[in-house]
PDB file of C-alpha atoms in Angstrom:
ATOM      1  CA  MET A  22      -7.003 -10.331  26.732  1.00  0.00           C
ATOM      2  CA  ALA A  23      -4.009 -12.167  24.958  1.00  0.00           C
ATOM      3  CA  SER A  24      -6.236 -15.025  24.319  1.00  0.00           C
ATOM      4  CA  ALA A  25      -8.762 -12.763  22.337  1.00  0.00           C
ATOM      5  CA  LYS A  26      -5.831 -11.290  20.503  1.00  0.00           C
ATOM      6  CA  LYS A  27      -4.457 -14.906  19.552  1.00  0.00           C
ATOM      7  CA  LYS A  28      -7.851 -15.894  18.425  1.00  0.00           C
ATOM      8  CA  ALA A  29      -8.456 -12.712  16.212  1.00  0.00           C
ATOM      9  CA  ALA A  30      -4.970 -13.298  14.632  1.00  0.00           C
ATOM     10  CA  LYS A  31      -5.698 -16.792  13.913  1.00  0.00           C
ATOM     11  CA  ALA A  32      -8.954 -15.980  12.281  1.00  0.00           C
ATOM     12  CA  GLN A  33      -7.475 -13.218  10.383  1.00  0.00           C
ATOM     13  CA  ARG A  34      -4.715 -15.514   8.820  1.00  0.00           C
ATOM     14  CA  ALA A  35      -7.686 -18.201   7.996  1.00  0.00           C
ATOM     15  CA  ALA A  36      -9.523 -15.438   6.390  1.00  0.00           C
ATOM     16  CA  VAL A  37      -6.508 -14.517   4.276  1.00  0.00           C
ATOM     17  CA  ARG A  38      -5.809 -18.120   3.169  1.00  0.00           C
ATOM     18  CA  ALA A  39      -9.587 -18.769   2.404  1.00  0.00           C
ATOM     19  CA  ARG A  40      -9.379 -15.271   0.250  1.00  0.00           C
ATOM     20  CA  TYR A  41      -6.785 -16.645  -1.941  1.00  0.00           C
ATOM     21  CA  ASN A  42      -8.034 -20.255  -2.063  1.00  0.00           C
ATOM     22  CA  PRO A  43      -9.155 -21.017  -5.788  1.00  0.00           C
ATOM     23  CA  TYR A  44     -12.022 -22.940  -4.470  1.00  0.00           C
ATOM     24  CA  VAL A  45     -13.281 -20.247  -2.551  1.00  0.00           C
ATOM     25  CA  GLN A  46     -12.868 -17.773  -5.365  1.00  0.00           C
ATOM     26  CA  ARG A  47     -14.795 -20.105  -7.667  1.00  0.00           C
ATOM     27  CA  VAL A  48     -17.626 -20.027  -5.191  1.00  0.00           C
ATOM     28  CA  VAL A  49     -17.522 -16.472  -4.932  1.00  0.00           C
ATOM     29  CA  ASP A  50     -17.257 -15.627  -8.872  1.00  0.00           C
ATOM     30  CA  ASP A  51     -19.753 -18.405 -10.100  1.00  0.00           C
ATOM     31  CA  GLU A  52     -23.263 -17.716  -9.525  1.00  0.00           C
ATOM     32  CA  ASP A  53     -24.210 -21.224 -11.169  1.00  0.00           C
ATOM     33  CA  LEU A  54     -22.209 -22.979  -8.540  1.00  0.00           C
ATOM     34  CA  ARG A  55     -23.760 -21.299  -5.846  1.00  0.00           C
ATOM     35  CA  SER A  56     -27.079 -21.896  -7.032  1.00  0.00           C
ATOM     36  CA  ASP A  57     -26.194 -25.700  -7.444  1.00  0.00           C
ATOM     37  CA  ILE A  58     -24.830 -25.728  -3.705  1.00  0.00           C
ATOM     38  CA  VAL A  59     -28.100 -23.992  -2.490  1.00  0.00           C
ATOM     39  CA  GLN A  60     -30.200 -26.393  -4.544  1.00  0.00           C
ATOM     40  CA  ALA A  61     -28.352 -29.378  -3.313  1.00  0.00           C
ATOM     41  CA  TYR A  62     -28.908 -28.168   0.419  1.00  0.00           C
ATOM     42  CA  GLU A  63     -32.415 -27.618  -0.127  1.00  0.00           C
ATOM     43  CA  SER A  64     -33.208 -30.915  -1.834  1.00  0.00           C
ATOM     44  CA  SER A  65     -31.186 -32.904   0.801  1.00  0.00           C
ATOM     45  CA  ARG A  66     -33.075 -30.957   3.447  1.00  0.00           C
ATOM     46  CA  ASP A  67     -36.407 -31.934   1.798  1.00  0.00           C
ATOM     47  CA  ALA A  68     -35.577 -35.647   1.507  1.00  0.00           C
ATOM     48  CA  PHE A  69     -34.284 -35.777   5.119  1.00  0.00           C
ATOM     49  CA  SER A  70     -37.548 -34.478   6.444  1.00  0.00           C
ATOM     50  CA  ARG A  71     -39.573 -36.847   4.341  1.00  0.00           C
ATOM     51  CA  LEU A  72     -37.384 -39.759   5.683  1.00  0.00           C
ATOM     52  CA  SER A  73     -37.718 -38.881   9.239  1.00  0.00           C
ATOM     53  CA  ASN A  74     -41.589 -38.347   8.944  1.00  0.00           C
ATOM     54  CA  GLY A  75     -42.128 -41.720  11.141  1.00  0.00           C
ATOM     55  CA  LYS A  76     -42.417 -44.203   8.193  1.00  0.00           C
ATOM     56  CA  SER A  77     -40.080 -46.864   7.576  1.00  0.00           C
ATOM     57  CA  PRO A  78     -37.108 -45.620   5.621  1.00  0.00           C
ATOM     58  CA  SER A  79     -37.038 -48.597   3.246  1.00  0.00           C
ATOM     59  CA  LYS A  80     -40.840 -48.155   2.496  1.00  0.00           C
ATOM     60  CA  ALA A  81     -40.448 -44.235   1.905  1.00  0.00           C
ATOM     61  CA  LEU A  82     -37.499 -44.876  -0.415  1.00  0.00           C
ATOM     62  CA  PHE A  83     -39.402 -47.118  -2.863  1.00  0.00           C
ATOM     63  CA  ASP A  84     -42.807 -45.766  -2.391  1.00  0.00           C
ATOM     64  CA  ASP A  85     -42.391 -41.940  -2.064  1.00  0.00           C
ATOM     65  CA  LYS A  86     -42.013 -40.310  -5.488  1.00  0.00           C
ATOM     66  CA  LYS A  87     -41.437 -36.867  -4.066  1.00  0.00           C
ATOM     67  CA  LEU A  88     -38.586 -38.181  -1.954  1.00  0.00           C
ATOM     68  CA  GLN A  89     -37.138 -40.018  -4.985  1.00  0.00           C
ATOM     69  CA  LYS A  90     -37.428 -36.623  -6.751  1.00  0.00           C
ATOM     70  CA  ASP A  91     -35.661 -34.749  -4.038  1.00  0.00           C
ATOM     71  CA  LEU A  92     -32.744 -37.219  -3.766  1.00  0.00           C
ATOM     72  CA  LYS A  93     -32.313 -37.226  -7.605  1.00  0.00           C
ATOM     73  CA  GLN A  94     -32.353 -33.433  -7.427  1.00  0.00           C
ATOM     74  CA  ALA A  95     -29.895 -33.371  -4.644  1.00  0.00           C
ATOM     75  CA  ALA A  96     -27.333 -35.860  -6.335  1.00  0.00           C
ATOM     76  CA  GLU A  97     -27.587 -33.876  -9.452  1.00  0.00           C
ATOM     77  CA  SER A  98     -26.842 -30.515  -7.978  1.00  0.00           C
ATOM     78  CA  ILE A  99     -23.966 -31.998  -5.900  1.00  0.00           C
ATOM     79  CA  ARG A 100     -22.548 -33.550  -9.261  1.00  0.00           C
ATOM     80  CA  ASP A 101     -22.739 -30.027 -11.061  1.00  0.00           C
ATOM     81  CA  ALA A 102     -21.294 -28.362  -8.151  1.00  0.00           C
ATOM     82  CA  THR A 103     -18.136 -30.941  -7.984  1.00  0.00           C
ATOM     83  CA  VAL A 104     -17.574 -30.658 -11.493  1.00  0.00           C
ATOM     84  CA  ALA A 105     -17.593 -26.876 -11.366  1.00  0.00           C
ATOM     85  CA  LEU A 106     -15.056 -27.018  -8.207  1.00  0.00           C
ATOM     86  CA  ARG A 107     -12.765 -29.307 -10.009  1.00  0.00           C
ATOM     87  CA  GLU A 108     -12.390 -26.869 -12.600  1.00  0.00           C
ATOM     88  CA  ALA A 109     -11.544 -23.954 -10.163  1.00  0.00           C
ATOM     89  CA  PRO A 110      -7.764 -24.574 -10.087  1.00  0.00           C
ATOM     90  CA  LYS A 111      -7.225 -24.855 -13.714  1.00  0.00           C
ATOM     91  CA  LYS A 112      -8.972 -21.461 -14.221  1.00  0.00           C
ATOM     92  CA  GLN A 113      -7.100 -19.706 -11.569  1.00  0.00           C
ATOM     93  CA  ARG A 114      -3.701 -20.534 -13.209  1.00  0.00           C
ATOM     94  CA  SER A 115      -4.195 -19.445 -16.816  1.00  0.00           C
ATOM     95  CA  GLY A 116      -2.291 -16.487 -18.384  1.00  0.00           C
ATOM     96  CA  GLY A 117       0.074 -15.687 -15.352  1.00  0.00           C
ATOM     97  CA  PHE A 118       3.515 -15.581 -16.734  1.00  0.00           C
ATOM     98  CA  GLY A 119       2.756 -15.892 -20.442  1.00  0.00           C
ATOM     99  CA  ARG A 120       0.501 -13.114 -20.497  1.00  0.00           C
ATOM    100  CA  LEU A 121       3.104 -10.902 -18.689  1.00  0.00           C
ATOM    101  CA  LEU A 122       5.717 -11.914 -21.290  1.00  0.00           C
ATOM    102  CA  LEU A 123       3.529 -11.254 -24.272  1.00  0.00           C
ATOM    103  CA  LEU A 124       2.501  -7.727 -22.853  1.00  0.00           C
ATOM    104  CA  GLY A 125       6.298  -7.248 -22.610  1.00  0.00           C
ATOM    105  CA  LEU A 126       7.174  -8.154 -26.042  1.00  0.00           C
ATOM    106  CA  VAL A 127       4.268  -6.163 -27.510  1.00  0.00           C
ATOM    107  CA  GLY A 128       5.429  -3.156 -25.479  1.00  0.00           C
ATOM    108  CA  GLY A 129       9.129  -3.587 -26.474  1.00  0.00           C
ATOM    109  CA  GLY A 130       8.183  -3.919 -29.832  1.00  0.00           C
ATOM    110  CA  LEU A 131       5.818  -0.709 -29.881  1.00  0.00           C
ATOM    111  CA  ALA A 132       8.609   1.255 -28.315  1.00  0.00           C
ATOM    112  CA  LEU A 133      11.170   0.146 -30.796  1.00  0.00           C
ATOM    113  CA  ALA A 134       9.004   0.970 -33.634  1.00  0.00           C
ATOM    114  CA  LEU A 135       8.015   4.698 -32.342  1.00  0.00           C
ATOM    115  CA  SER A 136      11.297   5.632 -30.937  1.00  0.00           C
ATOM    116  CA  GLU A 137      14.080   6.314 -33.188  1.00  0.00           C
ATOM    117  CA  GLY A 138      16.537   7.059 -30.287  1.00  0.00           C
ATOM    118  CA  LEU A 139      15.761   3.429 -28.620  1.00  0.00           C
ATOM    119  CA  ARG A 140      16.013   1.842 -31.986  1.00  0.00           C
ATOM    120  CA  LYS A 141      19.499   3.428 -32.568  1.00  0.00           C
ATOM    121  CA  LYS A 142      20.624   2.452 -28.896  1.00  0.00           C
ATOM    122  CA  VAL A 143      19.354  -1.094 -29.663  1.00  0.00           C
ATOM    123  CA  LEU A 144      21.179  -1.352 -32.889  1.00  0.00           C
ATOM    124  CA  ASP A 145      24.322  -0.036 -31.383  1.00  0.00           C
ATOM    125  CA  ALA A 146      24.173  -2.571 -28.398  1.00  0.00           C
ATOM    126  CA  LEU A 147      23.397  -5.488 -30.769  1.00  0.00           C
ATOM    127  CA  PHE A 148      25.976  -4.554 -33.646  1.00  0.00           C
ATOM    128  CA  GLY A 149      28.392  -1.816 -32.275  1.00  0.00           C
ATOM    129  CA  ALA A 150      28.388   1.687 -32.870  1.00  0.00           C
ATOM    130  CA  GLU A 151      28.399   2.966 -36.397  1.00  0.00           C
ATOM    131  CA  GLU A 152      31.499   4.508 -37.476  1.00  0.00           C
ATOM    132  CA  GLU A 153      31.038   7.732 -39.220  1.00  0.00           C
ATOM    133  CA  PHE A 154      33.140   8.652 -42.190  1.00  0.00           C
ATOM    134  CA  GLU A 155      33.690  10.823 -45.036  1.00  0.00           C
ATOM    135  CA  TYR A 156      34.006   9.372 -48.671  1.00  0.00           C
ATOM    136  CA  THR A 157      37.096  10.742 -50.484  1.00  0.00           C
ATOM    137  CA  SER A 158      37.560   9.554 -54.107  1.00  0.00           C
ATOM    138  CA  THR A 159      40.986   8.466 -54.859  1.00  0.00           C
ATOM    139  CA  THR A 160      40.689   8.699 -58.700  1.00  0.00           C
ATOM    140  CA  THR A 161      40.942  11.845 -60.376  1.00  0.00           C
ATOM    141  CA  SER A 162      38.238  12.716 -63.097  1.00  0.00           C
ATOM    142  CA  THR A 163      39.402  12.975 -66.800  1.00  0.00           C
ATOM    143  CA  PRO A 164      37.149  15.216 -69.074  1.00  0.00           C
ATOM    144  CA  SER A 165      34.952  13.202 -71.626  1.00  0.00           C
ATOM    145  CA  PRO A 166      36.109  13.625 -75.125  1.00  0.00           C
ATOM    146  CA  GLN A 167      32.837  15.445 -76.194  1.00  0.00           C
ATOM    147  CA  ALA A 168      33.290  17.988 -73.475  1.00  0.00           C
ATOM    148  CA  THR A 169      36.846  18.979 -74.956  1.00  0.00           C
ATOM    149  CA  ALA A 170      35.847  18.649 -78.655  1.00  0.00           C
ATOM    150  CA  GLY A 171      32.768  21.311 -77.863  1.00  0.00           C
ATOM    151  CA  SER A 172      34.968  23.530 -76.167  1.00  0.00           C
ATOM    152  CA  THR A 173      37.441  23.980 -79.150  1.00  0.00           C
ATOM    153  CA  THR A 174      34.738  25.210 -81.736  1.00  0.00           C
TER     154      THR A 174
END
């Protein structure tokens, strides 16, 4: 019973590792890649069955056009699948931290633009609190000569 639990736990760990493997993700997400893998398998199987039909393999390789076609198709499909799989890790990594940083900067900019209270807090934090003061003039105003001349007439 304990052995079955250990096997189940081991299988679960393997499934979790496979789930987050970029190559497995690529196979799951890319229909063309799956098609290439199936085509390679089918062409290889057909070629193998033609090779093992009782004739000499060297004679079959040189004379059997269908065998040559199956081998060529299998090689092309394997090549296409290999190229697609090599691209898998690169596609998986794009945009992680950079996208998060860009989203934070855009969100912060919008918050500052739309919220006057937040804008005041940021400006106070950067440049210090604004000192409020009242302006009082220290000079006295003297009446202009026209105003005094007009009042005496």
